[in-house]
Amino acid sequence: MNWFDQSIMARRAVAKGKPGTTHQLTEVAQGQYHYTLGPNPKPVLHIQPGDVVSAETHDAFEGKLRSESDKPSELLNLPYLNPQNGPIYVEGAEKGDCLAVYIRDMKPRGPQPCGTTALITEFGGLVATGDTALLNTPLPERVKKVDVDAETGVKWTDKITLPYQPFIGTIGVSPEIESISSLVPDYYGGNMDLPDVAPGAVIYLPVHTKGAYLYLGDCHAAQGDGELCGVAIEHPTVTTVQVDLIKDWTFKWPRLENEQFYMTIGSARPMEDATRIAYRELVRWLAAEFDFDEIEAYMLLTQAGRVRLGNMVDPKYTLGASILKSIVGQAR
Amino acid sequence: MNWFDQSIMARRAVAKGKPGTTHQLTEVAQGQYHYTLGPNPKPVLHIQPGDVVSAETHDAFEGKLRSESDKPSELLNLPYLNPQNGPIYVEGAEKGDCLAVYIRDMKPRGPQPCGTTALITEFGGLVATGDTALLNTPLPERVKKVDVDAETGVKWTDKITLPYQPFIGTIGVSPEIESISSLVPDYYGGNMDLPDVAPGAVIYLPVHTKGAYLYLGDCHAAQGDGELCGVAIEHPTVTTVQVDLIKDWTFKWPRLENEQFYMTIGSARPMEDATRIAYRELVRWLAAEFDFDEIEAYMLLTQAGRVRLGNMVDPKYTLGASILKSIVGQAR
Amino acid sequence: MNWFDQSIMARRAVAKGKPGTTHQLTEVAQGQYHYTLGPNPKPVLHIQPGDVVSAETHDAFEGKLRSESDKPSELLNLPYLNPQNGPIYVEGAEKGDCLAVYIRDMKPRGPQPCGTTALITEFGGLVATGDTALLNTPLPERVKKVDVDAETGVKWTDKITLPYQPFIGTIGVSPEIESISSLVPDYYGGNMDLPDVAPGAVIYLPVHTKGAYLYLGDCHAAQGDGELCGVAIEHPTVTTVQVDLIKDWTFKWPRLENEQFYMTIGSARPMEDATRIAYRELVRWLAAEFDFDEIEAYMLLTQAGRVRLGNMVDPKYTLGASILKSIVGQAR
Amino acid sequence: MNWFDQSIMARRAVAKGKPGTTHQLTEVAQGQYHYTLGPNPKPVLHIQPGDVVSAETHDAFEGKLRSESDKPSELLNLPYLNPQNGPIYVEGAEKGDCLAVYIRDMKPRGPQPCGTTALITEFGGLVATGDTALLNTPLPERVKKVDVDAETGVKWTDKITLPYQPFIGTIGVSPEIESISSLVPDYYGGNMDLPDVAPGAVIYLPVHTKGAYLYLGDCHAAQGDGELCGVAIEHPTVTTVQVDLIKDWTFKWPRLENEQFYMTIGSARPMEDATRIAYRELVRWLAAEFDFDEIEAYMLLTQAGRVRLGNMVDPKYTLGASILKSIVGQAR
């Protein structure tokens, strides 16, 4: 039996994890992409719990970096970065519910080289930035274009090919009243840049507004832990997700489930606060839905918890804390 | 001669620091207060550079904490906190300009005790919070009501009276496309909670959107450095500001000038990043408009820079870095 | 062919990775254990490069927590915690050299239950501490004793058994003139609590003083990422290491090699600084000994770097950054 | 009446704040200066509580930077920096006691220009460092020599003279078993670089070892908040302190008293932790020796606490939190 049939999504969601109608959210259907996650735009799509959406995502630069001689400082225009598909209105979703998004498939689209990475001035994990505001001279800008193929991988150099390990860099729902830049990760999801948000996983997002308003974009073909220079292998994709709704499952920060583990995701600065958020949420989850009290969960995670660094470059850093299903069994 | 006549506002602004028409922004005129700073609401007022606005501000709790037996957790409803007057549309303001706001006067309003402070669950500088997410049991809630009188001060206890030293806790302009909670301080101003934003000072705010969209509220009758428990002496006021416009003065973070010093203001986490922002902005200001190069400014601030901690409790911490006019002379 | 034969230790060290004389560093031979890493104590052992040392380590509490009813606050006495074997004087080692320590074997010793974990007042990753100094009431103390068996694992509860995955929590050389508590991790190694420092790995430590003065102790039977509550499965062991010397290999922070990857290790607060240290060291290593320049290395690690969180509880947090040998090939 | 007669030192110390014998701790008497604070060196002086010590301090570079064309990287040799006078053995001092050091006088010594500041590679508050480890190119080195005169001040440039506001950059007692670099500030004092540690103040240091082992050095002629580039106006001095002993006054972090305020001093990273330490210690002090409970103290400091940033450049950042005596009255 597929693990997914025993997932929380399959057991508790309105459509029981069964796929409904498939919607094509093409570039044309999307029209205007969005640079904030908020409750104001008119939804681009209304769906029922269980429906499948196949979205044509842009890369984080909306395709503006086409050649290795391009200058990001000339072509990119803050805050108009990281374009998002959506918002998708999910019928029946209300504050206090949970949106369950099962990532079914991702594939690159567009002409080669369709992958882009870059050094952007005063952005990245090993350089002075707008926040870590120093007097050192910035590194020079640089753009690198790479072929991305779902079968053969990411052709980094003649000698090095990286496996194609796609994931969704930015996915989230709308805050209740704020409209936040799609560059920011937070309690509603957003720009987490966490490689576990990949095909085969279910991400659970706490709903803050009627209809949930799901956004997604910023898909990566490969990324190391931390997204060190700030730009993964950005690429346009067709990304297919199945969206379901769990009524009255209320929690504060995104959660994720895949075949191996349960994960909670925190975003904050400094990095220890993001880690504390993730681990406290996992303690609380274990206490609420597994057979542990909080202290037992705290002590068990000390011996068996796992941490994945998503990004160390965005306005908030993102980390996931997880525990293997082989250790804790299955959520109630 | 009054120092203000030599201020940057008096020398460079459109109205040359001369007061224009006075507008009464009463509770009735304001109508709906706002919980985000953003470009979407209809402006409550259109003014010309130089105009004076006298605003009836609410306290940060919109007056909901009336008695020391009140429970914040029952009466307050996130994200509907920290109500703001505005937005005020300033004619002629455009992205790249600077709004100069001269704080002319603040006085308490409403029946006594009109001052409120409180312990709010998982909020504050010396407790576990939503970000510094720990397993410790929260402190109990508490509300304290105090008389606030502009002449006699803040009656803390029978034995201790604190001087009335009012300032504007939250003041800012709209981001370009985001709408951010009024609890957040950032590059556009916002919830800085910095006691130097007081009568007699001019705050300079970088404009990001046509009309600038000025918001203000959250006035404090007294506050220590850091706003330690997260809640100063909150009080409703009549706050009077004179708003002017400096065309094409472009910088990244709020600046402030008073009789004694020039100050730059940074907001970030961790606290060293807020300090770095403030100091780097001051280095750049000294290099751009005083007779220093960046290295000289860096070395001089090492010997003579001053730092004021605004808040260590909000989503971003705020600090101001300053240098005495008696040391650096006057900006060009 | 064994990967170790192609390790840096085997290729560059004085004894070429060949094991020499074996020394038994029993409790009796050790005599007084040490609570600081420094250059002052008389070495307990003088060895030649290549020699093997089999050390009887104490647990971090020197065996004082014997029962689940014990109170750490009554039995433990700061700063006399985390007892270390050593110092071991390595003939020929001088400042600027590198000590290569190949971890050959670890096994538990002593009567069952030989594993101990605990909640210690104001210590841990999800509680207020002496540094994250808050007013919340501390969690209650707690001691948990567990059977540890090299074959059958760590018996956590009747339902949960964790695999025996031992590693050395504290290993390091002496600073040049300081004597630092064995609770601290830093550039010389120390209390890193990083699970990759395990049998089968070689750790490379920069030498700061004549003879290197190797210390080790604090062995863990199992530990999750971050050592969340501050206390892993502490246990006394027989730990066997082969110590070799690489002349004139000078770098700043510990490095590690195993069959799969090359790793650099940083320790600092906040956590992003530890991560920056680790990644910058890895960039520099790739630039110095692999076929990359610094910018290429930075961009490659963005796509393929891996991060392991060691501890988020010690006076400095420790993280390792690594890259697979399958991607970068072998160091020159 | 002089405020000092009502100081804690005058009321509680063994010698009641009365000066005893004066000792001249000249360069010759000192002999070898020290680069660590620890319990191992032979004391250079044994004194009775109340005795006065007049110490010839070196500057932080031991006078090696003599000309503006000097290169710090060629002349300075880590870890042999920040030479300290001492250790001074105080008769009767034991773990759990408090050393009270009244700073009576500081004056510059040696030929002009006797003041030195400098830019040192990868050190400072607005540059990438060994901990905030980035890939940016370092700023160039620079040395600046200035005349320092107790009457006329610090001659910064032809146009700018800064007042002579001397203080002791590094003062502390020995840890119990560690020997820590004199570049580090911590619970035992050390390199706090806090301008309030100035003539007219009493600093209270918790004793950890028999005889206390007092060290001091690193005197500054002027310094801004944060010691931004890492190097204040360093200068050799004759510094005169009166050392007294308060038996059984046990606390964790340095405290300070002067005519205006009571202060507690915290050192940690990130900066918010140093601030938390300082404020929590002040809460506890107010609760222990003034008429407040902890919650009242927490709420009062929210309205009236003051924060001084000492350094944002050393291995730990230092901040002082204080409250005016005019608000809280006098300690019991």
PDB file of N, CA, C and O in Angstrom, chain A residues 35-36 40 78-80 122 129-135 176-181 269 273 276-277 280 283 294 298, chain B residues 35-36 40 79-80 95 122 129-135 176-181 269 273 276-277 280 283 294 298:
ATOM      1  N   TYR A  35       3.445  39.584  -6.674  1.00  0.00           N
ATOM      2  CA  TYR A  35       4.697  39.769  -5.931  1.00  0.00           C
ATOM      3  C   TYR A  35       4.466  39.898  -4.440  1.00  0.00           C
ATOM      4  O   TYR A  35       5.374  40.191  -3.687  1.00  0.00           O
ATOM      5  N   THR A  36       3.219  39.744  -4.046  1.00  0.00           N
ATOM      6  CA  THR A  36       2.910  39.676  -2.622  1.00  0.00           C
ATOM      7  C   THR A  36       1.933  38.526  -2.391  1.00  0.00           C
ATOM      8  O   THR A  36       1.207  38.126  -3.304  1.00  0.00           O
ATOM      9  N   ASN A  40      -5.997  40.533  -1.224  1.00  0.00           N
ATOM     10  CA  ASN A  40      -6.662  41.509  -2.076  1.00  0.00           C
ATOM     11  C   ASN A  40      -6.895  41.110  -3.528  1.00  0.00           C
ATOM     12  O   ASN A  40      -7.932  41.468  -4.103  1.00  0.00           O
ATOM     13  N   LEU A  78      13.314  45.489  -7.824  1.00  0.00           N
ATOM     14  CA  LEU A  78      12.639  45.291  -6.542  1.00  0.00           C
ATOM     15  C   LEU A  78      11.476  46.263  -6.393  1.00  0.00           C
ATOM     16  O   LEU A  78      11.623  47.414  -6.800  1.00  0.00           O
ATOM     17  N   PRO A  79      10.361  45.933  -5.820  1.00  0.00           N
ATOM     18  CA  PRO A  79       9.978  44.647  -5.226  1.00  0.00           C
ATOM     19  C   PRO A  79       9.308  43.694  -6.204  1.00  0.00           C
ATOM     20  O   PRO A  79       8.648  42.766  -5.768  1.00  0.00           O
ATOM     21  N   TYR A  80       9.527  43.891  -7.503  1.00  0.00           N
ATOM     22  CA  TYR A  80       8.823  43.054  -8.487  1.00  0.00           C
ATOM     23  C   TYR A  80       9.635  41.814  -8.826  1.00  0.00           C
ATOM     24  O   TYR A  80      10.102  41.637  -9.953  1.00  0.00           O
ATOM     25  N   GLU A 122      24.833  42.501  -2.805  1.00  0.00           N
ATOM     26  CA  GLU A 122      24.405  42.583  -1.399  1.00  0.00           C
ATOM     27  C   GLU A 122      23.266  41.632  -1.077  1.00  0.00           C
ATOM     28  O   GLU A 122      22.373  41.934  -0.289  1.00  0.00           O
ATOM     29  N   THR A 129      24.976  42.322   3.412  1.00  0.00           N
ATOM     30  CA  THR A 129      23.665  42.522   2.783  1.00  0.00           C
ATOM     31  C   THR A 129      23.025  43.812   3.306  1.00  0.00           C
ATOM     32  O   THR A 129      23.623  44.546   4.083  1.00  0.00           O
ATOM     33  N   GLY A 130      21.799  44.032   2.901  1.00  0.00           N
ATOM     34  CA  GLY A 130      21.068  45.179   3.419  1.00  0.00           C
ATOM     35  C   GLY A 130      20.831  45.106   4.916  1.00  0.00           C
ATOM     36  O   GLY A 130      20.732  46.143   5.576  1.00  0.00           O
ATOM     37  N   ASP A 131      20.731  43.919   5.465  1.00  0.00           N
ATOM     38  CA  ASP A 131      20.538  43.779   6.914  1.00  0.00           C
ATOM     39  C   ASP A 131      21.858  43.609   7.652  1.00  0.00           C
ATOM     40  O   ASP A 131      22.095  44.269   8.660  1.00  0.00           O
ATOM     41  N   THR A 132      22.683  42.681   7.176  1.00  0.00           N
ATOM     42  CA  THR A 132      24.026  42.572   7.733  1.00  0.00           C
ATOM     43  C   THR A 132      24.843  43.613   6.983  1.00  0.00           C
ATOM     44  O   THR A 132      25.605  43.332   6.062  1.00  0.00           O
ATOM     45  N   ALA A 133      24.607  44.857   7.425  1.00  0.00           N
ATOM     46  CA  ALA A 133      24.961  46.056   6.649  1.00  0.00           C
ATOM     47  C   ALA A 133      26.395  46.465   6.965  1.00  0.00           C
ATOM     48  O   ALA A 133      26.661  47.026   8.018  1.00  0.00           O
ATOM     49  N   LEU A 134      27.312  46.175   6.057  1.00  0.00           N
ATOM     50  CA  LEU A 134      28.733  46.395   6.303  1.00  0.00           C
ATOM     51  C   LEU A 134      29.311  47.334   5.256  1.00  0.00           C
ATOM     52  O   LEU A 134      28.643  47.700   4.295  1.00  0.00           O
ATOM     53  N   LEU A 135      30.565  47.706   5.464  1.00  0.00           N
ATOM     54  CA  LEU A 135      31.222  48.650   4.568  1.00  0.00           C
ATOM     55  C   LEU A 135      32.055  47.971   3.491  1.00  0.00           C
ATOM     56  O   LEU A 135      32.613  48.640   2.620  1.00  0.00           O
ATOM     57  N   GLU A 176      -4.088  37.160   7.113  1.00  0.00           N
ATOM     58  CA  GLU A 176      -5.473  37.628   7.288  1.00  0.00           C
ATOM     59  C   GLU A 176      -5.681  39.028   6.701  1.00  0.00           C
ATOM     60  O   GLU A 176      -6.630  39.252   5.958  1.00  0.00           O
ATOM     61  N   ILE A 177      -4.774  39.959   7.045  1.00  0.00           N
ATOM     62  CA  ILE A 177      -4.959  41.324   6.517  1.00  0.00           C
ATOM     63  C   ILE A 177      -3.713  41.876   5.841  1.00  0.00           C
ATOM     64  O   ILE A 177      -3.785  42.867   5.136  1.00  0.00           O
ATOM     65  N   GLU A 178      -2.583  41.283   6.050  1.00  0.00           N
ATOM     66  CA  GLU A 178      -1.358  41.789   5.433  1.00  0.00           C
ATOM     67  C   GLU A 178      -1.206  41.272   4.001  1.00  0.00           C
ATOM     68  O   GLU A 178      -1.747  40.231   3.643  1.00  0.00           O
ATOM     69  N   SER A 179      -0.408  42.013   3.228  1.00  0.00           N
ATOM     70  CA  SER A 179       0.059  41.545   1.924  1.00  0.00           C
ATOM     71  C   SER A 179       1.579  41.624   1.960  1.00  0.00           C
ATOM     72  O   SER A 179       2.138  42.714   1.969  1.00  0.00           O
ATOM     73  N   ILE A 180       2.223  40.461   2.006  1.00  0.00           N
ATOM     74  CA  ILE A 180       3.660  40.422   2.255  1.00  0.00           C
ATOM     75  C   ILE A 180       4.395  40.018   0.985  1.00  0.00           C
ATOM     76  O   ILE A 180       3.947  39.139   0.255  1.00  0.00           O
ATOM     77  N   SER A 181       5.558  40.611   0.795  1.00  0.00           N
ATOM     78  CA  SER A 181       6.390  40.281  -0.354  1.00  0.00           C
ATOM     79  C   SER A 181       6.582  38.776  -0.488  1.00  0.00           C
ATOM     80  O   SER A 181       6.813  38.075   0.495  1.00  0.00           O
ATOM     81  N   ARG A 269      14.602  35.142  12.223  1.00  0.00           N
ATOM     82  CA  ARG A 269      15.996  35.493  12.485  1.00  0.00           C
ATOM     83  C   ARG A 269      16.131  35.796  13.955  1.00  0.00           C
ATOM     84  O   ARG A 269      15.197  36.342  14.529  1.00  0.00           O
ATOM     85  N   ASP A 273      16.243  31.055  16.367  1.00  0.00           N
ATOM     86  CA  ASP A 273      14.805  31.225  16.583  1.00  0.00           C
ATOM     87  C   ASP A 273      13.993  30.423  15.566  1.00  0.00           C
ATOM     88  O   ASP A 273      12.971  29.835  15.920  1.00  0.00           O
ATOM     89  N   ARG A 276      14.174  26.973  16.901  1.00  0.00           N
ATOM     90  CA  ARG A 276      13.306  26.811  18.075  1.00  0.00           C
ATOM     91  C   ARG A 276      11.839  26.701  17.662  1.00  0.00           C
ATOM     92  O   ARG A 276      11.100  25.874  18.186  1.00  0.00           O
ATOM     93  N   ILE A 277      11.409  27.557  16.746  1.00  0.00           N
ATOM     94  CA  ILE A 277      10.024  27.489  16.279  1.00  0.00           C
ATOM     95  C   ILE A 277       9.721  26.100  15.734  1.00  0.00           C
ATOM     96  O   ILE A 277       8.724  25.470  16.094  1.00  0.00           O
ATOM     97  N   ARG A 280       9.752  23.486  18.553  1.00  0.00           N
ATOM     98  CA  ARG A 280       8.616  23.602  19.485  1.00  0.00           C
ATOM     99  C   ARG A 280       7.333  23.138  18.824  1.00  0.00           C
ATOM    100  O   ARG A 280       6.507  22.463  19.458  1.00  0.00           O
ATOM    101  N   VAL A 283       7.418  19.404  18.949  1.00  0.00           N
ATOM    102  CA  VAL A 283       7.078  18.952  20.307  1.00  0.00           C
ATOM    103  C   VAL A 283       5.566  18.979  20.497  1.00  0.00           C
ATOM    104  O   VAL A 283       4.955  18.014  20.981  1.00  0.00           O
ATOM    105  N   GLU A 294       4.703  16.631  26.447  1.00  0.00           N
ATOM    106  CA  GLU A 294       5.665  17.580  25.879  1.00  0.00           C
ATOM    107  C   GLU A 294       7.098  17.283  26.318  1.00  0.00           C
ATOM    108  O   GLU A 294       8.037  17.396  25.525  1.00  0.00           O
ATOM    109  N   TYR A 298      10.183  16.338  23.931  1.00  0.00           N
ATOM    110  CA  TYR A 298      11.402  17.162  23.968  1.00  0.00           C
ATOM    111  C   TYR A 298      12.635  16.263  24.130  1.00  0.00           C
ATOM    112  O   TYR A 298      13.642  16.416  23.424  1.00  0.00           O
TER     113      TYR A 298
ATOM    114  N   TYR B  35      -4.702  48.814  10.590  1.00  0.00           N
ATOM    115  CA  TYR B  35      -3.799  47.887  11.263  1.00  0.00           C
ATOM    116  C   TYR B  35      -2.653  47.442  10.366  1.00  0.00           C
ATOM    117  O   TYR B  35      -1.899  46.547  10.722  1.00  0.00           O
ATOM    118  N   THR B  36      -2.615  48.011   9.197  1.00  0.00           N
ATOM    119  CA  THR B  36      -1.470  47.770   8.321  1.00  0.00           C
ATOM    120  C   THR B  36      -1.029  49.106   7.735  1.00  0.00           C
ATOM    121  O   THR B  36      -1.826  50.047   7.636  1.00  0.00           O
ATOM    122  N   ASN B  40      -3.192  50.647  -0.058  1.00  0.00           N
ATOM    123  CA  ASN B  40      -4.539  50.380  -0.547  1.00  0.00           C
ATOM    124  C   ASN B  40      -5.660  51.251   0.010  1.00  0.00           C
ATOM    125  O   ASN B  40      -6.597  51.581  -0.723  1.00  0.00           O
ATOM    126  N   PRO B  79      -4.876  40.114  14.178  1.00  0.00           N
ATOM    127  CA  PRO B  79      -3.896  41.187  13.976  1.00  0.00           C
ATOM    128  C   PRO B  79      -4.491  42.586  14.133  1.00  0.00           C
ATOM    129  O   PRO B  79      -3.887  43.529  13.652  1.00  0.00           O
ATOM    130  N   TYR B  80      -5.614  42.701  14.822  1.00  0.00           N
ATOM    131  CA  TYR B  80      -6.279  44.010  14.909  1.00  0.00           C
ATOM    132  C   TYR B  80      -5.762  44.788  16.117  1.00  0.00           C
ATOM    133  O   TYR B  80      -6.503  45.082  17.052  1.00  0.00           O
ATOM    134  N   LYS B  95       8.007  58.384  -5.159  1.00  0.00           N
ATOM    135  CA  LYS B  95       9.106  57.469  -4.842  1.00  0.00           C
ATOM    136  C   LYS B  95      10.451  58.169  -5.063  1.00  0.00           C
ATOM    137  O   LYS B  95      10.666  58.794  -6.104  1.00  0.00           O
ATOM    138  N   GLU B 122       3.340  35.591  26.106  1.00  0.00           N
ATOM    139  CA  GLU B 122       4.374  35.285  25.103  1.00  0.00           C
ATOM    140  C   GLU B 122       4.754  36.509  24.274  1.00  0.00           C
ATOM    141  O   GLU B 122       5.025  36.405  23.074  1.00  0.00           O
ATOM    142  N   THR B 129       8.716  33.803  23.534  1.00  0.00           N
ATOM    143  CA  THR B 129       7.731  34.404  22.636  1.00  0.00           C
ATOM    144  C   THR B 129       7.413  33.454  21.480  1.00  0.00           C
ATOM    145  O   THR B 129       7.908  32.325  21.434  1.00  0.00           O
ATOM    146  N   GLY B 130       6.624  33.943  20.573  1.00  0.00           N
ATOM    147  CA  GLY B 130       6.330  33.157  19.383  1.00  0.00           C
ATOM    148  C   GLY B 130       7.559  32.874  18.540  1.00  0.00           C
ATOM    149  O   GLY B 130       7.627  31.851  17.861  1.00  0.00           O
ATOM    150  N   ASP B 131       8.537  33.764  18.557  1.00  0.00           N
ATOM    151  CA  ASP B 131       9.771  33.544  17.792  1.00  0.00           C
ATOM    152  C   ASP B 131      10.844  32.866  18.639  1.00  0.00           C
ATOM    153  O   ASP B 131      11.473  31.915  18.188  1.00  0.00           O
ATOM    154  N   THR B 132      11.098  33.417  19.821  1.00  0.00           N
ATOM    155  CA  THR B 132      12.004  32.737  20.743  1.00  0.00           C
ATOM    156  C   THR B 132      11.133  31.713  21.454  1.00  0.00           C
ATOM    157  O   THR B 132      10.702  31.878  22.592  1.00  0.00           O
ATOM    158  N   ALA B 133      10.871  30.645  20.696  1.00  0.00           N
ATOM    159  CA  ALA B 133       9.776  29.708  20.990  1.00  0.00           C
ATOM    160  C   ALA B 133      10.267  28.627  21.933  1.00  0.00           C
ATOM    161  O   ALA B 133      10.977  27.716  21.519  1.00  0.00           O
ATOM    162  N   LEU B 134       9.896  28.733  23.192  1.00  0.00           N
ATOM    163  CA  LEU B 134      10.405  27.822  24.221  1.00  0.00           C
ATOM    164  C   LEU B 134       9.255  27.086  24.887  1.00  0.00           C
ATOM    165  O   LEU B 134       8.085  27.366  24.636  1.00  0.00           O
ATOM    166  N   LEU B 135       9.639  26.147  25.748  1.00  0.00           N
ATOM    167  CA  LEU B 135       8.625  25.324  26.418  1.00  0.00           C
ATOM    168  C   LEU B 135       8.263  25.847  27.801  1.00  0.00           C
ATOM    169  O   LEU B 135       7.382  25.287  28.456  1.00  0.00           O
ATOM    170  N   GLU B 176       5.921  50.160  -1.142  1.00  0.00           N
ATOM    171  CA  GLU B 176       5.469  50.321  -2.521  1.00  0.00           C
ATOM    172  C   GLU B 176       4.285  49.412  -2.862  1.00  0.00           C
ATOM    173  O   GLU B 176       3.290  49.871  -3.413  1.00  0.00           O
ATOM    174  N   ILE B 177       4.400  48.125  -2.531  1.00  0.00           N
ATOM    175  CA  ILE B 177       3.289  47.221  -2.865  1.00  0.00           C
ATOM    176  C   ILE B 177       2.810  46.398  -1.672  1.00  0.00           C
ATOM    177  O   ILE B 177       1.745  45.816  -1.722  1.00  0.00           O
ATOM    178  N   GLU B 178       3.594  46.319  -0.628  1.00  0.00           N
ATOM    179  CA  GLU B 178       3.187  45.520   0.526  1.00  0.00           C
ATOM    180  C   GLU B 178       2.250  46.299   1.439  1.00  0.00           C
ATOM    181  O   GLU B 178       2.252  47.535   1.460  1.00  0.00           O
ATOM    182  N   SER B 179       1.478  45.564   2.236  1.00  0.00           N
ATOM    183  CA  SER B 179       0.716  46.129   3.352  1.00  0.00           C
ATOM    184  C   SER B 179       1.153  45.360   4.594  1.00  0.00           C
ATOM    185  O   SER B 179       0.818  44.182   4.742  1.00  0.00           O
ATOM    186  N   ILE B 180       1.899  46.053   5.464  1.00  0.00           N
ATOM    187  CA  ILE B 180       2.539  45.362   6.587  1.00  0.00           C
ATOM    188  C   ILE B 180       1.861  45.750   7.891  1.00  0.00           C
ATOM    189  O   ILE B 180       1.497  46.901   8.104  1.00  0.00           O
ATOM    190  N   SER B 181       1.748  44.783   8.766  1.00  0.00           N
ATOM    191  CA  SER B 181       1.160  45.018  10.085  1.00  0.00           C
ATOM    192  C   SER B 181       1.788  46.239  10.754  1.00  0.00           C
ATOM    193  O   SER B 181       3.004  46.433  10.724  1.00  0.00           O
ATOM    194  N   ARG B 269      16.472  41.914  12.978  1.00  0.00           N
ATOM    195  CA  ARG B 269      16.928  40.916  13.946  1.00  0.00           C
ATOM    196  C   ARG B 269      18.070  40.163  13.328  1.00  0.00           C
ATOM    197  O   ARG B 269      18.050  39.937  12.128  1.00  0.00           O
ATOM    198  N   ASP B 273      22.292  43.380  13.756  1.00  0.00           N
ATOM    199  CA  ASP B 273      21.985  43.820  12.393  1.00  0.00           C
ATOM    200  C   ASP B 273      21.256  45.167  12.403  1.00  0.00           C
ATOM    201  O   ASP B 273      21.524  46.021  11.550  1.00  0.00           O
ATOM    202  N   ARG B 276      23.988  47.597  12.982  1.00  0.00           N
ATOM    203  CA  ARG B 276      24.804  47.764  11.770  1.00  0.00           C
ATOM    204  C   ARG B 276      24.090  48.652  10.741  1.00  0.00           C
ATOM    205  O   ARG B 276      24.703  49.522  10.128  1.00  0.00           O
ATOM    206  N   ILE B 277      22.802  48.395  10.540  1.00  0.00           N
ATOM    207  CA  ILE B 277      22.048  49.220   9.590  1.00  0.00           C
ATOM    208  C   ILE B 277      22.124  50.680   9.994  1.00  0.00           C
ATOM    209  O   ILE B 277      22.428  51.557   9.177  1.00  0.00           O
ATOM    210  N   ARG B 280      25.699  52.031   9.544  1.00  0.00           N
ATOM    211  CA  ARG B 280      26.114  52.161   8.145  1.00  0.00           C
ATOM    212  C   ARG B 280      25.406  53.329   7.481  1.00  0.00           C
ATOM    213  O   ARG B 280      26.016  54.074   6.703  1.00  0.00           O
ATOM    214  N   VAL B 283      27.206  56.401   8.611  1.00  0.00           N
ATOM    215  CA  VAL B 283      28.468  56.531   7.855  1.00  0.00           C
ATOM    216  C   VAL B 283      28.179  57.130   6.475  1.00  0.00           C
ATOM    217  O   VAL B 283      28.850  58.071   6.025  1.00  0.00           O
ATOM    218  N   GLU B 294      34.026  57.737   3.816  1.00  0.00           N
ATOM    219  CA  GLU B 294      33.397  56.672   4.607  1.00  0.00           C
ATOM    220  C   GLU B 294      34.312  56.146   5.712  1.00  0.00           C
ATOM    221  O   GLU B 294      33.852  55.863   6.816  1.00  0.00           O
ATOM    222  N   TYR B 298      33.591  56.258   9.644  1.00  0.00           N
ATOM    223  CA  TYR B 298      33.589  55.002  10.418  1.00  0.00           C
ATOM    224  C   TYR B 298      34.480  55.154  11.648  1.00  0.00           C
ATOM    225  O   TYR B 298      34.102  54.784  12.773  1.00  0.00           O
TER     226      TYR B 298
END
